[in-house]
PDB file of C-alpha atoms in Angstrom:
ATOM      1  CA  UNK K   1      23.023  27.405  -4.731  1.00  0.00           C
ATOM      2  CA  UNK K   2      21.786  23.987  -5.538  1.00  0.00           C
ATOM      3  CA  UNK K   3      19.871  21.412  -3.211  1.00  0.00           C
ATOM      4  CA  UNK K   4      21.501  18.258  -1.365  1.00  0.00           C
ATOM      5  CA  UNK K   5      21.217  14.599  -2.270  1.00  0.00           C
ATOM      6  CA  UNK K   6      20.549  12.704   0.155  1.00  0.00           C
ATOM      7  CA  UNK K   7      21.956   9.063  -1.157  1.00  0.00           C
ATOM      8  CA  UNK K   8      21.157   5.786   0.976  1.00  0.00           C
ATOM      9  CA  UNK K   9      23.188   3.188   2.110  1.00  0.00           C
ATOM     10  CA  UNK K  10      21.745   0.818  -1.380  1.00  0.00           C
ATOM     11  CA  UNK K  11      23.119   3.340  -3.882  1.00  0.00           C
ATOM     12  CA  UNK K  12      26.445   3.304  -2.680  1.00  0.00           C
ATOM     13  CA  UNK K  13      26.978  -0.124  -2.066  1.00  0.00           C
ATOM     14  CA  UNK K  14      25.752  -1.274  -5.778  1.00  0.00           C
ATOM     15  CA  UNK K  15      28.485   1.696  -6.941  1.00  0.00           C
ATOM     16  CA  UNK K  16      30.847  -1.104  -5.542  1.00  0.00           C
ATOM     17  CA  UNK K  17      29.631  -4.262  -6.006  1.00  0.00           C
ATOM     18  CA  UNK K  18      30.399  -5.706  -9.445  1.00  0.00           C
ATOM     19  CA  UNK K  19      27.143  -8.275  -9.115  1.00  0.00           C
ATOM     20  CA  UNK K  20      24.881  -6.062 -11.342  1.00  0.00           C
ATOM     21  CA  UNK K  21      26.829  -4.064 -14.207  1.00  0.00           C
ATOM     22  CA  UNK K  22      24.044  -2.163 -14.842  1.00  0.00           C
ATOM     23  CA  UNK K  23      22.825  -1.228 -11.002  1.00  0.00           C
ATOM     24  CA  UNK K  24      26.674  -0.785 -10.808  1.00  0.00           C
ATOM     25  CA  UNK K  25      26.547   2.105 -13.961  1.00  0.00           C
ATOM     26  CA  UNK K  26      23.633   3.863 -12.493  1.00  0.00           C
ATOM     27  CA  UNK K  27      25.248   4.010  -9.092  1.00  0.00           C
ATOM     28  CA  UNK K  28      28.403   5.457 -10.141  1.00  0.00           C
ATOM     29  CA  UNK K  29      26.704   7.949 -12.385  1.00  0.00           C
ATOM     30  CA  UNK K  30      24.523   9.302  -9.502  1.00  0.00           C
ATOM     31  CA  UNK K  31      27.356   9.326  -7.064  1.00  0.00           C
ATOM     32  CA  UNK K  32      29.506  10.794  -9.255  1.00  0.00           C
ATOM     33  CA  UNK K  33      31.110  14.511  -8.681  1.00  0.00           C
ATOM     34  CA  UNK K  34      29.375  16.923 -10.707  1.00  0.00           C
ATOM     35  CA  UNK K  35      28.908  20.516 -10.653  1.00  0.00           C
ATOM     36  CA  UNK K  36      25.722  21.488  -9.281  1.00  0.00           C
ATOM     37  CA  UNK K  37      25.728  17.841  -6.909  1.00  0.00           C
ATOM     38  CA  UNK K  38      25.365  18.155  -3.252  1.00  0.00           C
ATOM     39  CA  UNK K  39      25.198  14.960  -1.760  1.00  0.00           C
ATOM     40  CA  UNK K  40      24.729  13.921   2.172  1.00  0.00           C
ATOM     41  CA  UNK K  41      25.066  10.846   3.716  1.00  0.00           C
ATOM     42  CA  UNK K  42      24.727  10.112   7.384  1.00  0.00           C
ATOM     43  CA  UNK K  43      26.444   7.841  10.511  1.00  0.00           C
ATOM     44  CA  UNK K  44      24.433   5.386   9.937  1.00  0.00           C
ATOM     45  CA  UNK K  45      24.891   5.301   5.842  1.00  0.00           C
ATOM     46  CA  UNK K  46      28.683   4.891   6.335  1.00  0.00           C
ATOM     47  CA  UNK K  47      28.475   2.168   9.285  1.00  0.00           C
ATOM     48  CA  UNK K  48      25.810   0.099   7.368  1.00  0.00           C
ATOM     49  CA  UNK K  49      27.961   0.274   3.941  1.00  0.00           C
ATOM     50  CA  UNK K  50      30.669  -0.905   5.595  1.00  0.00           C
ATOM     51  CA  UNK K  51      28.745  -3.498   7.371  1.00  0.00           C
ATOM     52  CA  UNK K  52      27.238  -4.802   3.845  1.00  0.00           C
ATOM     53  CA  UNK K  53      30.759  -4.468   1.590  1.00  0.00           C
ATOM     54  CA  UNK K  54      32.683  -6.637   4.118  1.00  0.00           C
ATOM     55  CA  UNK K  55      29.747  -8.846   4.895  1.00  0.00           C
ATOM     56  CA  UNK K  56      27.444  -9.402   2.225  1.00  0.00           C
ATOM     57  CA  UNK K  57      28.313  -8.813  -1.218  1.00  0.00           C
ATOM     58  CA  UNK K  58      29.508 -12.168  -2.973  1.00  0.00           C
ATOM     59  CA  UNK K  59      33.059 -11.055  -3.232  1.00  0.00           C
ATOM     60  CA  UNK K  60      33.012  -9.039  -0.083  1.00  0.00           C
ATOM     61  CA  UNK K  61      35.517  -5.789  -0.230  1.00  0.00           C
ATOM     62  CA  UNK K  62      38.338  -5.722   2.403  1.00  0.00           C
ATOM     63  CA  UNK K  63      38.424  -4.573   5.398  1.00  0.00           C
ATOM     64  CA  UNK K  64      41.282  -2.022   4.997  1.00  0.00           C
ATOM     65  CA  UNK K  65      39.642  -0.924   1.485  1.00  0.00           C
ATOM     66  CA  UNK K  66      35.697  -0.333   2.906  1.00  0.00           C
ATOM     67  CA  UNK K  67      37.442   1.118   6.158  1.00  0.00           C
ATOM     68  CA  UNK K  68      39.429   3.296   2.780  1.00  0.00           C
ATOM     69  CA  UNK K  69      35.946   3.883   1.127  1.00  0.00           C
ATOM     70  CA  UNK K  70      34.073   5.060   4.778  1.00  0.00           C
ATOM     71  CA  UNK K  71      36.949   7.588   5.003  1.00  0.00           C
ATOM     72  CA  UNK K  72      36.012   8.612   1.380  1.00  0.00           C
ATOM     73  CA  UNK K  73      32.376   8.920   2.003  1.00  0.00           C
ATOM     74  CA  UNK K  74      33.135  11.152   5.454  1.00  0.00           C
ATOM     75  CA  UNK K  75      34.164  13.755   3.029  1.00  0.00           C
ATOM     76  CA  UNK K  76      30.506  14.231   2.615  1.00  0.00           C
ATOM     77  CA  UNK K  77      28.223  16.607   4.232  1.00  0.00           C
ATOM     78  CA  UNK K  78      27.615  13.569   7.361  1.00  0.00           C
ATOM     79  CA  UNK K  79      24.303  13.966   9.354  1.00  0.00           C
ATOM     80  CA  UNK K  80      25.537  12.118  13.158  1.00  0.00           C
ATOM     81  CA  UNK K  81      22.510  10.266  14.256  1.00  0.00           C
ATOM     82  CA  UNK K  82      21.487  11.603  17.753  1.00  0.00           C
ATOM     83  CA  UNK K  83      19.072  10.847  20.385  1.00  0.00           C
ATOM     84  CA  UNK K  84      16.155  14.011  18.983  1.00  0.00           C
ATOM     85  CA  UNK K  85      16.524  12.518  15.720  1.00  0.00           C
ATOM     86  CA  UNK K  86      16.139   8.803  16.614  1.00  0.00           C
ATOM     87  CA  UNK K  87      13.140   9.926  18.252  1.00  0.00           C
ATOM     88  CA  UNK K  88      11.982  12.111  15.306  1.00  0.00           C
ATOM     89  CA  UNK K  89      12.645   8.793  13.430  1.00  0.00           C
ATOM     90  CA  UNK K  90      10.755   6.896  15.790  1.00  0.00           C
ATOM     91  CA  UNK K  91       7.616   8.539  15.414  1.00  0.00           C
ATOM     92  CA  UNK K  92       7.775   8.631  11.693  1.00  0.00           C
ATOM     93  CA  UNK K  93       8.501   4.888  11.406  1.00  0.00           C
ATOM     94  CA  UNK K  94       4.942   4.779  13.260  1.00  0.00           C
ATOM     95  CA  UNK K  95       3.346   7.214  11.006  1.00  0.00           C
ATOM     96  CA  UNK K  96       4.393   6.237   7.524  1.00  0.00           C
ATOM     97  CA  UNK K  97       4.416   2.571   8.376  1.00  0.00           C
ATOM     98  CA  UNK K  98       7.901   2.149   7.205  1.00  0.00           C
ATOM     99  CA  UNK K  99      11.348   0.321   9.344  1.00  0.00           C
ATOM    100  CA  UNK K 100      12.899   2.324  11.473  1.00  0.00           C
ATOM    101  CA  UNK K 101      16.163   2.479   9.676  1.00  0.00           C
ATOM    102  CA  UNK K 102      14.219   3.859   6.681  1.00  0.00           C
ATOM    103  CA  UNK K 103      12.817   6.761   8.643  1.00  0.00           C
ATOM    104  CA  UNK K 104      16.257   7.817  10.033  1.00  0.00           C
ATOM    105  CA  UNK K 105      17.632   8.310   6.744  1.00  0.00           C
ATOM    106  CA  UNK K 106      14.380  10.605   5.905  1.00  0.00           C
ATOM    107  CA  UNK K 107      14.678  12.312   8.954  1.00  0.00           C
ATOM    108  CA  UNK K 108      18.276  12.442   8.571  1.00  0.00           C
ATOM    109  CA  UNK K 109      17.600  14.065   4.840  1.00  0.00           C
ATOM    110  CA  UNK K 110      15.283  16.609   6.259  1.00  0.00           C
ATOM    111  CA  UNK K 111      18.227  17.645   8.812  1.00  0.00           C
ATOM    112  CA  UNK K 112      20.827  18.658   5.911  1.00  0.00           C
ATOM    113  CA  UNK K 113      18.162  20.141   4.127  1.00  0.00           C
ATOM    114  CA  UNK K 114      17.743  17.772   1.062  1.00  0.00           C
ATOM    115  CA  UNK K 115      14.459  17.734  -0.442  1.00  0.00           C
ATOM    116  CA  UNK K 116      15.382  14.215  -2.611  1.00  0.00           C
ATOM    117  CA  UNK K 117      17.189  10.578  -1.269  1.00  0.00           C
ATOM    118  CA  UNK K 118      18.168   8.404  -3.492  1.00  0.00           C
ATOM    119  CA  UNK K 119      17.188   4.879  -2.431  1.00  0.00           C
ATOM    120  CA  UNK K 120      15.901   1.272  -3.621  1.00  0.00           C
ATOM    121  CA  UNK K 121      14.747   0.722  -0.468  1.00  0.00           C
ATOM    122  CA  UNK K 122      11.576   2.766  -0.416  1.00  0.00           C
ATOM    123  CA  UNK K 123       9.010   3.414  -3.099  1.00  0.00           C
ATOM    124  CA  UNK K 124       9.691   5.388  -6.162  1.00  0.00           C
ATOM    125  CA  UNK K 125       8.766   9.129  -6.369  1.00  0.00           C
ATOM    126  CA  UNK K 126       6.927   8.568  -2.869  1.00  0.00           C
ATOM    127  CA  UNK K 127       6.814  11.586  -0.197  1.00  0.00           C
ATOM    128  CA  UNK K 128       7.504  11.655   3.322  1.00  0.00           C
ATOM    129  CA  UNK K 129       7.547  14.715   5.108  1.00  0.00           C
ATOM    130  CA  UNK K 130       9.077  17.296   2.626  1.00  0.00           C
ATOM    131  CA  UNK K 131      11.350  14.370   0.792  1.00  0.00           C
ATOM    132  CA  UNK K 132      10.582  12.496  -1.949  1.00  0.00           C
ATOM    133  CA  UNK K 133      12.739   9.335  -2.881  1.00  0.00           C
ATOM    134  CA  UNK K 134      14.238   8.782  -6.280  1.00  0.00           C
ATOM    135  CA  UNK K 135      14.909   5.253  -6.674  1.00  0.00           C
ATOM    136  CA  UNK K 136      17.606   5.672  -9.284  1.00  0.00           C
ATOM    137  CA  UNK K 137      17.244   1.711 -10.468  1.00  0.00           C
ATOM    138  CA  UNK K 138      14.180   2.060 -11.258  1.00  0.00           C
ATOM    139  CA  UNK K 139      14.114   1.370 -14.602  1.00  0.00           C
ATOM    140  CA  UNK K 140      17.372  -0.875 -14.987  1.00  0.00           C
ATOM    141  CA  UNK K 141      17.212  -4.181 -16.213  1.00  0.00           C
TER     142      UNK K 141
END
């Protein structure tokens, strides 16, 4: 049995976004289906990606295709954001320092029982709690 993914909101939304070919590659090839690849997203992963794909990419994606892509995504192991785990996010925002939405996707990881998120958002091959983030951009130019 292998371990979940956890992938951030970031990592999906460059697999779209034509801006940056090579943030574009890197996305795609660590979304991509594979055997061996778990990968977990959460309530608030799909409503921020569509938020950012119709709103804030330079050639913004449709309505009708992001609301397409969400439905794609919800095929996904999907962590629902409730009250315990906004609070659980709440007080690790506090502890580690970090936003708010940053610690409800790492508390959100630790629910599905991923040990690794993929994210630019936080530092690179940092641990919080019993996840460490891969930022897999790190290295692209």
């Amino acid at each position: 049995m292998t371990e979940p993914t956890f992938v951030d909101t970031n990592v999906w939304v460059y697999a779209v976004d034509a801006a940056d070919p090579a943030k574009r590659k890197r996305a795609l090839e660590a979304t991509a289906p594979a055997p061996g690849r778990d990968l977990v997203v959460s309530t608030q992963v799909l409503t921020e990606f569509y938020a950012v794909v119709t709103r804030k990419l330079a050639v913004p994606v449709s309505v009708e295709d992001a609301e397409a892509m969400v439905r794609q995504l919800a095929v996904l192991p999907v962590v629902a954001i409730d009250a315990s785990l906004a609070e659980s996010a709440i007080a690790a925002s506090r502890e580690w320092q970090i936003s708010i939405w940053d610690a409800l996707i790492l508390r959100a990881a630790e629910v599905a029982g991923c040990r690794r998120v993929l994210s630019e958002d936080l530092a690179d091959a940092t641990t919080y709690g019993s996840v460490v983030v891969e930022n897999p951009f790190a290295n692209t130019r």
